[in-house]
PDB file of C-alpha atoms in Angstrom:
ATOM      1  CA  UNK H   1     -46.880   4.632 -20.280  1.00  0.00           C
ATOM      2  CA  UNK H   2     -44.945   6.586 -22.859  1.00  0.00           C
ATOM      3  CA  UNK H   3     -43.153   9.651 -21.393  1.00  0.00           C
ATOM      4  CA  UNK H   4     -44.721  12.158 -23.753  1.00  0.00           C
ATOM      5  CA  UNK H   5     -48.148  10.988 -22.547  1.00  0.00           C
ATOM      6  CA  UNK H   6     -47.227  11.242 -18.819  1.00  0.00           C
ATOM      7  CA  UNK H   7     -45.789  14.704 -19.608  1.00  0.00           C
ATOM      8  CA  UNK H   8     -49.035  15.934 -21.419  1.00  0.00           C
ATOM      9  CA  UNK H   9     -51.123  14.430 -18.613  1.00  0.00           C
ATOM     10  CA  UNK H  10     -49.319  16.593 -15.921  1.00  0.00           C
ATOM     11  CA  UNK H  11     -49.506  19.521 -18.083  1.00  0.00           C
ATOM     12  CA  UNK H  12     -53.155  19.289 -18.628  1.00  0.00           C
ATOM     13  CA  UNK H  13     -53.735  18.788 -15.115  1.00  0.00           C
ATOM     14  CA  UNK H  14     -51.947  21.872 -14.210  1.00  0.00           C
ATOM     15  CA  UNK H  15     -53.836  24.004 -16.964  1.00  0.00           C
ATOM     16  CA  UNK H  16     -57.087  22.685 -15.796  1.00  0.00           C
ATOM     17  CA  UNK H  17     -56.534  24.273 -12.268  1.00  0.00           C
ATOM     18  CA  UNK H  18     -58.045  27.736 -13.166  1.00  0.00           C
ATOM     19  CA  UNK H  19     -61.631  28.265 -12.099  1.00  0.00           C
ATOM     20  CA  UNK H  20     -62.305  24.942 -10.480  1.00  0.00           C
ATOM     21  CA  UNK H  21     -62.887  24.430  -6.761  1.00  0.00           C
ATOM     22  CA  UNK H  22     -59.395  23.554  -5.361  1.00  0.00           C
ATOM     23  CA  UNK H  23     -60.671  20.810  -3.061  1.00  0.00           C
ATOM     24  CA  UNK H  24     -62.690  19.087  -5.729  1.00  0.00           C
ATOM     25  CA  UNK H  25     -59.720  19.430  -8.251  1.00  0.00           C
ATOM     26  CA  UNK H  26     -57.220  18.086  -5.967  1.00  0.00           C
ATOM     27  CA  UNK H  27     -59.316  15.005  -5.371  1.00  0.00           C
ATOM     28  CA  UNK H  28     -59.985  14.509  -9.095  1.00  0.00           C
ATOM     29  CA  UNK H  29     -56.268  15.019  -9.947  1.00  0.00           C
ATOM     30  CA  UNK H  30     -55.170  12.502  -7.317  1.00  0.00           C
ATOM     31  CA  UNK H  31     -57.781   9.822  -8.435  1.00  0.00           C
ATOM     32  CA  UNK H  32     -56.808  10.208 -12.077  1.00  0.00           C
ATOM     33  CA  UNK H  33     -53.233  10.023 -11.307  1.00  0.00           C
ATOM     34  CA  UNK H  34     -53.772   6.669  -9.395  1.00  0.00           C
ATOM     35  CA  UNK H  35     -55.928   5.394 -12.359  1.00  0.00           C
ATOM     36  CA  UNK H  36     -53.186   6.158 -14.824  1.00  0.00           C
ATOM     37  CA  UNK H  37     -50.436   4.542 -12.821  1.00  0.00           C
ATOM     38  CA  UNK H  38     -52.121   1.376 -11.566  1.00  0.00           C
ATOM     39  CA  UNK H  39     -51.441  -2.042 -13.297  1.00  0.00           C
ATOM     40  CA  UNK H  40     -54.944  -3.347 -12.179  1.00  0.00           C
ATOM     41  CA  UNK H  41     -57.735  -2.687 -14.495  1.00  0.00           C
ATOM     42  CA  UNK H  42     -60.475  -2.947 -11.851  1.00  0.00           C
ATOM     43  CA  UNK H  43     -58.651  -0.413  -9.723  1.00  0.00           C
ATOM     44  CA  UNK H  44     -58.322   2.000 -12.572  1.00  0.00           C
ATOM     45  CA  UNK H  45     -62.020   1.677 -13.527  1.00  0.00           C
ATOM     46  CA  UNK H  46     -63.020   2.434  -9.869  1.00  0.00           C
ATOM     47  CA  UNK H  47     -60.805   5.254  -9.699  1.00  0.00           C
ATOM     48  CA  UNK H  48     -61.654   6.899 -12.926  1.00  0.00           C
ATOM     49  CA  UNK H  49     -65.430   6.394 -12.207  1.00  0.00           C
ATOM     50  CA  UNK H  50     -65.097   8.272  -8.806  1.00  0.00           C
ATOM     51  CA  UNK H  51     -63.198  11.199 -10.465  1.00  0.00           C
ATOM     52  CA  UNK H  52     -65.723  11.577 -13.170  1.00  0.00           C
ATOM     53  CA  UNK H  53     -68.599  11.589 -10.822  1.00  0.00           C
ATOM     54  CA  UNK H  54     -66.935  14.228  -8.621  1.00  0.00           C
ATOM     55  CA  UNK H  55     -65.991  16.593 -11.469  1.00  0.00           C
ATOM     56  CA  UNK H  56     -69.317  16.050 -13.427  1.00  0.00           C
ATOM     57  CA  UNK H  57     -71.413  17.047 -10.524  1.00  0.00           C
ATOM     58  CA  UNK H  58     -69.234  19.972  -9.724  1.00  0.00           C
ATOM     59  CA  UNK H  59     -69.559  21.433 -13.171  1.00  0.00           C
ATOM     60  CA  UNK H  60     -73.489  20.962 -13.155  1.00  0.00           C
ATOM     61  CA  UNK H  61     -73.692  22.604  -9.791  1.00  0.00           C
ATOM     62  CA  UNK H  62     -71.590  25.460 -11.090  1.00  0.00           C
ATOM     63  CA  UNK H  63     -73.716  25.939 -14.079  1.00  0.00           C
ATOM     64  CA  UNK H  64     -76.897  26.054 -12.240  1.00  0.00           C
ATOM     65  CA  UNK H  65     -75.411  28.565  -9.669  1.00  0.00           C
ATOM     66  CA  UNK H  66     -74.095  30.759 -12.520  1.00  0.00           C
ATOM     67  CA  UNK H  67     -77.495  30.866 -13.983  1.00  0.00           C
ATOM     68  CA  UNK H  68     -79.075  32.126 -10.744  1.00  0.00           C
ATOM     69  CA  UNK H  69     -76.590  34.892 -10.239  1.00  0.00           C
ATOM     70  CA  UNK H  70     -77.454  38.356 -11.499  1.00  0.00           C
ATOM     71  CA  UNK H  71     -74.813  39.873 -13.664  1.00  0.00           C
ATOM     72  CA  UNK H  72     -72.984  36.478 -14.253  1.00  0.00           C
ATOM     73  CA  UNK H  73     -70.413  36.953 -17.138  1.00  0.00           C
ATOM     74  CA  UNK H  74     -69.377  33.457 -17.870  1.00  0.00           C
ATOM     75  CA  UNK H  75     -69.594  32.746 -21.726  1.00  0.00           C
ATOM     76  CA  UNK H  76     -68.302  30.123 -24.103  1.00  0.00           C
ATOM     77  CA  UNK H  77     -64.617  30.406 -25.285  1.00  0.00           C
ATOM     78  CA  UNK H  78     -61.932  28.503 -27.050  1.00  0.00           C
ATOM     79  CA  UNK H  79     -59.123  26.315 -25.424  1.00  0.00           C
ATOM     80  CA  UNK H  80     -56.358  24.866 -27.539  1.00  0.00           C
ATOM     81  CA  UNK H  81     -55.062  21.307 -26.942  1.00  0.00           C
ATOM     82  CA  UNK H  82     -52.238  19.608 -28.642  1.00  0.00           C
ATOM     83  CA  UNK H  83     -53.195  16.417 -30.609  1.00  0.00           C
ATOM     84  CA  UNK H  84     -50.151  14.433 -30.914  1.00  0.00           C
ATOM     85  CA  UNK H  85     -48.958  11.887 -33.558  1.00  0.00           C
ATOM     86  CA  UNK H  86     -49.066   8.920 -34.062  1.00  0.00           C
ATOM     87  CA  UNK H  87     -52.712   8.322 -34.482  1.00  0.00           C
ATOM     88  CA  UNK H  88     -53.703  11.860 -34.363  1.00  0.00           C
ATOM     89  CA  UNK H  89     -57.047  11.328 -36.018  1.00  0.00           C
ATOM     90  CA  UNK H  90     -57.873   8.598 -33.525  1.00  0.00           C
ATOM     91  CA  UNK H  91     -56.801  10.924 -30.653  1.00  0.00           C
ATOM     92  CA  UNK H  92     -59.009  13.742 -31.945  1.00  0.00           C
ATOM     93  CA  UNK H  93     -61.887  11.321 -32.253  1.00  0.00           C
ATOM     94  CA  UNK H  94     -61.496  10.623 -28.443  1.00  0.00           C
ATOM     95  CA  UNK H  95     -61.393  14.276 -27.648  1.00  0.00           C
ATOM     96  CA  UNK H  96     -64.531  14.857 -29.697  1.00  0.00           C
ATOM     97  CA  UNK H  97     -66.505  12.315 -27.790  1.00  0.00           C
ATOM     98  CA  UNK H  98     -65.377  13.690 -24.312  1.00  0.00           C
ATOM     99  CA  UNK H  99     -66.027  17.135 -25.463  1.00  0.00           C
ATOM    100  CA  UNK H 100     -69.569  16.300 -26.613  1.00  0.00           C
ATOM    101  CA  UNK H 101     -70.323  14.592 -23.353  1.00  0.00           C
ATOM    102  CA  UNK H 102     -69.315  17.636 -21.482  1.00  0.00           C
ATOM    103  CA  UNK H 103     -71.284  20.458 -23.519  1.00  0.00           C
ATOM    104  CA  UNK H 104     -68.407  21.412 -25.553  1.00  0.00           C
ATOM    105  CA  UNK H 105     -67.505  21.272 -29.272  1.00  0.00           C
ATOM    106  CA  UNK H 106     -64.162  20.424 -30.765  1.00  0.00           C
ATOM    107  CA  UNK H 107     -62.452  21.271 -34.171  1.00  0.00           C
ATOM    108  CA  UNK H 108     -59.151  19.911 -35.311  1.00  0.00           C
ATOM    109  CA  UNK H 109     -56.637  22.289 -36.872  1.00  0.00           C
ATOM    110  CA  UNK H 110     -54.768  19.612 -38.580  1.00  0.00           C
ATOM    111  CA  UNK H 111     -51.940  21.292 -40.238  1.00  0.00           C
ATOM    112  CA  UNK H 112     -51.271  23.111 -36.857  1.00  0.00           C
ATOM    113  CA  UNK H 113     -51.421  19.908 -34.837  1.00  0.00           C
ATOM    114  CA  UNK H 114     -53.764  21.307 -32.279  1.00  0.00           C
ATOM    115  CA  UNK H 115     -57.409  21.200 -31.490  1.00  0.00           C
ATOM    116  CA  UNK H 116     -59.753  23.881 -30.226  1.00  0.00           C
ATOM    117  CA  UNK H 117     -62.274  22.938 -27.598  1.00  0.00           C
ATOM    118  CA  UNK H 118     -65.365  25.588 -27.364  1.00  0.00           C
ATOM    119  CA  UNK H 119     -67.492  25.524 -24.373  1.00  0.00           C
ATOM    120  CA  UNK H 120     -67.724  27.148 -20.809  1.00  0.00           C
ATOM    121  CA  UNK H 121     -64.576  27.240 -18.816  1.00  0.00           C
ATOM    122  CA  UNK H 122     -65.705  24.712 -16.115  1.00  0.00           C
ATOM    123  CA  UNK H 123     -66.860  22.187 -18.831  1.00  0.00           C
ATOM    124  CA  UNK H 124     -63.485  22.668 -20.650  1.00  0.00           C
ATOM    125  CA  UNK H 125     -61.594  21.831 -17.457  1.00  0.00           C
ATOM    126  CA  UNK H 126     -63.599  18.476 -17.292  1.00  0.00           C
ATOM    127  CA  UNK H 127     -62.841  17.730 -20.997  1.00  0.00           C
ATOM    128  CA  UNK H 128     -59.109  18.491 -20.583  1.00  0.00           C
ATOM    129  CA  UNK H 129     -58.690  16.520 -17.538  1.00  0.00           C
ATOM    130  CA  UNK H 130     -60.546  13.309 -18.772  1.00  0.00           C
ATOM    131  CA  UNK H 131     -59.435  13.334 -22.239  1.00  0.00           C
ATOM    132  CA  UNK H 132     -55.837  13.401 -21.104  1.00  0.00           C
ATOM    133  CA  UNK H 133     -56.473  10.582 -18.646  1.00  0.00           C
ATOM    134  CA  UNK H 134     -58.561   8.469 -20.990  1.00  0.00           C
ATOM    135  CA  UNK H 135     -55.863   8.773 -23.451  1.00  0.00           C
ATOM    136  CA  UNK H 136     -53.124   7.678 -21.227  1.00  0.00           C
ATOM    137  CA  UNK H 137     -55.217   4.710 -20.137  1.00  0.00           C
ATOM    138  CA  UNK H 138     -56.029   3.959 -23.799  1.00  0.00           C
ATOM    139  CA  UNK H 139     -52.450   3.972 -24.801  1.00  0.00           C
ATOM    140  CA  UNK H 140     -51.507   1.808 -21.802  1.00  0.00           C
ATOM    141  CA  UNK H 141     -54.206  -0.719 -22.747  1.00  0.00           C
ATOM    142  CA  UNK H 142     -53.165  -0.634 -26.506  1.00  0.00           C
ATOM    143  CA  UNK H 143     -49.567  -1.344 -25.593  1.00  0.00           C
ATOM    144  CA  UNK H 144     -50.659  -4.271 -23.519  1.00  0.00           C
ATOM    145  CA  UNK H 145     -53.340  -5.726 -25.924  1.00  0.00           C
ATOM    146  CA  UNK H 146     -51.338  -8.532 -26.925  1.00  0.00           C
ATOM    147  CA  UNK H 147     -47.729  -9.828 -27.648  1.00  0.00           C
ATOM    148  CA  UNK H 148     -48.212 -11.043 -31.234  1.00  0.00           C
ATOM    149  CA  UNK H 149     -46.477  -9.210 -33.869  1.00  0.00           C
ATOM    150  CA  UNK H 150     -49.745  -8.363 -35.555  1.00  0.00           C
ATOM    151  CA  UNK H 151     -51.060  -6.413 -32.518  1.00  0.00           C
ATOM    152  CA  UNK H 152     -47.960  -4.038 -32.893  1.00  0.00           C
ATOM    153  CA  UNK H 153     -48.731  -2.921 -36.334  1.00  0.00           C
ATOM    154  CA  UNK H 154     -49.960   0.689 -37.167  1.00  0.00           C
ATOM    155  CA  UNK H 155     -53.228  -0.768 -38.566  1.00  0.00           C
ATOM    156  CA  UNK H 156     -54.027  -2.609 -35.336  1.00  0.00           C
ATOM    157  CA  UNK H 157     -53.273   0.314 -33.001  1.00  0.00           C
ATOM    158  CA  UNK H 158     -55.033   2.909 -35.198  1.00  0.00           C
ATOM    159  CA  UNK H 159     -58.139   0.631 -35.213  1.00  0.00           C
ATOM    160  CA  UNK H 160     -57.814  -0.081 -31.527  1.00  0.00           C
ATOM    161  CA  UNK H 161     -57.844   3.737 -30.560  1.00  0.00           C
ATOM    162  CA  UNK H 162     -60.842   4.413 -33.004  1.00  0.00           C
ATOM    163  CA  UNK H 163     -62.871   1.691 -31.417  1.00  0.00           C
ATOM    164  CA  UNK H 164     -61.936   2.878 -28.012  1.00  0.00           C
ATOM    165  CA  UNK H 165     -63.056   6.335 -28.808  1.00  0.00           C
ATOM    166  CA  UNK H 166     -66.290   5.233 -30.412  1.00  0.00           C
ATOM    167  CA  UNK H 167     -67.246   2.866 -27.481  1.00  0.00           C
ATOM    168  CA  UNK H 168     -66.481   5.630 -24.941  1.00  0.00           C
ATOM    169  CA  UNK H 169     -68.624   7.844 -26.680  1.00  0.00           C
ATOM    170  CA  UNK H 170     -71.465   5.427 -26.540  1.00  0.00           C
ATOM    171  CA  UNK H 171     -71.025   4.991 -22.856  1.00  0.00           C
ATOM    172  CA  UNK H 172     -70.585   8.757 -22.064  1.00  0.00           C
ATOM    173  CA  UNK H 173     -74.014   9.528 -23.878  1.00  0.00           C
ATOM    174  CA  UNK H 174     -75.816   6.929 -21.682  1.00  0.00           C
ATOM    175  CA  UNK H 175     -74.075   8.282 -18.461  1.00  0.00           C
ATOM    176  CA  UNK H 176     -74.942  11.780 -19.581  1.00  0.00           C
ATOM    177  CA  UNK H 177     -78.677  11.193 -19.409  1.00  0.00           C
ATOM    178  CA  UNK H 178     -78.266   9.676 -15.896  1.00  0.00           C
ATOM    179  CA  UNK H 179     -76.176  12.462 -14.698  1.00  0.00           C
ATOM    180  CA  UNK H 180     -78.637  15.167 -15.659  1.00  0.00           C
ATOM    181  CA  UNK H 181     -81.640  13.160 -14.295  1.00  0.00           C
ATOM    182  CA  UNK H 182     -79.676  12.863 -10.910  1.00  0.00           C
ATOM    183  CA  UNK H 183     -78.970  16.620 -10.896  1.00  0.00           C
ATOM    184  CA  UNK H 184     -82.625  17.498 -11.577  1.00  0.00           C
ATOM    185  CA  UNK H 185     -83.713  15.210  -8.639  1.00  0.00           C
ATOM    186  CA  UNK H 186     -81.371  17.084  -6.325  1.00  0.00           C
ATOM    187  CA  UNK H 187     -81.547  20.523  -7.531  1.00  0.00           C
ATOM    188  CA  UNK H 188     -85.010  20.702  -9.226  1.00  0.00           C
ATOM    189  CA  UNK H 189     -86.534  21.213 -12.539  1.00  0.00           C
ATOM    190  CA  UNK H 190     -84.243  24.111 -13.515  1.00  0.00           C
ATOM    191  CA  UNK H 191     -81.242  21.884 -14.597  1.00  0.00           C
ATOM    192  CA  UNK H 192     -82.361  20.948 -18.032  1.00  0.00           C
ATOM    193  CA  UNK H 193     -83.197  24.736 -19.353  1.00  0.00           C
ATOM    194  CA  UNK H 194     -79.798  25.961 -17.971  1.00  0.00           C
ATOM    195  CA  UNK H 195     -77.910  23.119 -19.711  1.00  0.00           C
ATOM    196  CA  UNK H 196     -79.996  23.634 -22.946  1.00  0.00           C
ATOM    197  CA  UNK H 197     -79.171  27.439 -23.027  1.00  0.00           C
ATOM    198  CA  UNK H 198     -75.479  26.748 -22.575  1.00  0.00           C
ATOM    199  CA  UNK H 199     -75.636  24.233 -25.390  1.00  0.00           C
ATOM    200  CA  UNK H 200     -77.143  26.864 -27.622  1.00  0.00           C
ATOM    201  CA  UNK H 201     -74.460  29.502 -26.555  1.00  0.00           C
ATOM    202  CA  UNK H 202     -71.786  27.100 -27.332  1.00  0.00           C
ATOM    203  CA  UNK H 203     -72.973  26.108 -30.740  1.00  0.00           C
ATOM    204  CA  UNK H 204     -73.523  29.835 -31.717  1.00  0.00           C
ATOM    205  CA  UNK H 205     -69.980  30.750 -30.618  1.00  0.00           C
ATOM    206  CA  UNK H 206     -68.496  27.555 -32.425  1.00  0.00           C
ATOM    207  CA  UNK H 207     -70.451  28.455 -35.635  1.00  0.00           C
ATOM    208  CA  UNK H 208     -68.987  32.166 -35.578  1.00  0.00           C
ATOM    209  CA  UNK H 209     -65.395  31.040 -34.945  1.00  0.00           C
ATOM    210  CA  UNK H 210     -65.391  28.194 -37.420  1.00  0.00           C
ATOM    211  CA  UNK H 211     -67.992  28.664 -40.153  1.00  0.00           C
ATOM    212  CA  UNK H 212     -66.286  26.663 -42.823  1.00  0.00           C
ATOM    213  CA  UNK H 213     -65.786  23.003 -41.691  1.00  0.00           C
ATOM    214  CA  UNK H 214     -65.795  19.506 -43.178  1.00  0.00           C
ATOM    215  CA  UNK H 215     -66.502  16.237 -41.626  1.00  0.00           C
ATOM    216  CA  UNK H 216     -63.575  14.113 -40.670  1.00  0.00           C
ATOM    217  CA  UNK H 217     -63.831  10.341 -41.354  1.00  0.00           C
ATOM    218  CA  UNK H 218     -61.716   7.984 -39.108  1.00  0.00           C
ATOM    219  CA  UNK H 219     -61.255   4.634 -40.546  1.00  0.00           C
ATOM    220  CA  UNK H 220     -60.628   1.402 -38.432  1.00  0.00           C
ATOM    221  CA  UNK H 221     -59.394  -1.377 -40.916  1.00  0.00           C
ATOM    222  CA  UNK H 222     -58.159  -3.999 -38.445  1.00  0.00           C
ATOM    223  CA  UNK H 223     -60.906  -6.176 -36.994  1.00  0.00           C
ATOM    224  CA  UNK H 224     -58.839  -7.481 -34.149  1.00  0.00           C
ATOM    225  CA  UNK H 225     -57.610  -3.997 -33.158  1.00  0.00           C
ATOM    226  CA  UNK H 226     -61.439  -2.818 -33.233  1.00  0.00           C
ATOM    227  CA  UNK H 227     -62.425  -5.646 -31.014  1.00  0.00           C
ATOM    228  CA  UNK H 228     -59.590  -5.119 -28.528  1.00  0.00           C
ATOM    229  CA  UNK H 229     -60.281  -1.327 -28.451  1.00  0.00           C
ATOM    230  CA  UNK H 230     -63.967  -1.766 -27.593  1.00  0.00           C
ATOM    231  CA  UNK H 231     -63.032  -4.278 -24.769  1.00  0.00           C
ATOM    232  CA  UNK H 232     -60.798  -1.840 -23.408  1.00  0.00           C
ATOM    233  CA  UNK H 233     -63.313   0.934 -23.294  1.00  0.00           C
ATOM    234  CA  UNK H 234     -65.604  -1.378 -21.655  1.00  0.00           C
ATOM    235  CA  UNK H 235     -63.373  -1.772 -18.826  1.00  0.00           C
ATOM    236  CA  UNK H 236     -63.309   1.818 -18.228  1.00  0.00           C
ATOM    237  CA  UNK H 237     -66.206   2.178 -15.614  1.00  0.00           C
ATOM    238  CA  UNK H 238     -68.613   4.822 -16.316  1.00  0.00           C
ATOM    239  CA  UNK H 239     -71.333   4.715 -13.644  1.00  0.00           C
ATOM    240  CA  UNK H 240     -74.567   6.947 -13.337  1.00  0.00           C
ATOM    241  CA  UNK H 241     -73.888  10.603 -12.717  1.00  0.00           C
ATOM    242  CA  UNK H 242     -70.368  10.560 -13.887  1.00  0.00           C
ATOM    243  CA  UNK H 243     -70.370  12.693 -17.139  1.00  0.00           C
ATOM    244  CA  UNK H 244     -72.591  15.800 -17.679  1.00  0.00           C
ATOM    245  CA  UNK H 245     -74.159  17.290 -20.643  1.00  0.00           C
ATOM    246  CA  UNK H 246     -77.313  17.604 -22.673  1.00  0.00           C
ATOM    247  CA  UNK H 247     -79.558  14.999 -23.777  1.00  0.00           C
ATOM    248  CA  UNK H 248     -78.776  15.349 -27.372  1.00  0.00           C
ATOM    249  CA  UNK H 249     -75.256  14.389 -28.659  1.00  0.00           C
ATOM    250  CA  UNK H 250     -73.685  14.069 -32.101  1.00  0.00           C
ATOM    251  CA  UNK H 251     -70.436  11.803 -32.361  1.00  0.00           C
ATOM    252  CA  UNK H 252     -68.866  13.039 -35.559  1.00  0.00           C
ATOM    253  CA  UNK H 253     -65.477  14.906 -35.395  1.00  0.00           C
ATOM    254  CA  UNK H 254     -64.859  17.985 -37.331  1.00  0.00           C
ATOM    255  CA  UNK H 255     -61.876  19.398 -39.032  1.00  0.00           C
ATOM    256  CA  UNK H 256     -61.190  22.782 -40.553  1.00  0.00           C
ATOM    257  CA  UNK H 257     -60.971  23.137 -44.285  1.00  0.00           C
TER     258      UNK H 257
END
């Protein structure tokens, strides 16, 4: 994988440490590191799936526990992430999909080269970990998508990453419903109201901080790149209970005016 992607992965893993259970986070980091480094797609799928399952359930459990505690003070906040070039629009689209699946919202401050993820701290931790890992895996898959000259063009690679992000978003939204259903079975009927109230809080905070936004369109012009990107996303295994969030999701990215 490119050195800058590995550096960003390690940096994000360190930043995500605050607040999460050390034991769970250690297991998740170890699984993602193995998924990023393996050359076997099936192994990467299984490792990523297990990491997602652990972190997702941990975040839901923490949300329900916080809601039951008198005087709990956790509230939505913003966290900045670097969105690097090349293919910054496609990278931000991937971040948007991961954020939405974890009860967060993302805005791209294009001219500053950063994105702000708004959400509760434990959900932001999940977004940062898995966005970084999926980006590393997507970049690796893109570089190995073919040896023909036409697979090394900017158009092919942009289309690959856009398709990868779109397909991951579709799979995350399906996994989301399964994750919440599983938590409801285990924890009781209070899960949905807790997650719904958190989503409202995040939306309100996001609207206050970023009242003037415009929709960002990300275009994929290379059919071969689009097909290869969706295929790569399909190889990332997302089993039941792996990604948390509410039942309602919107997949469009946002950019500041």
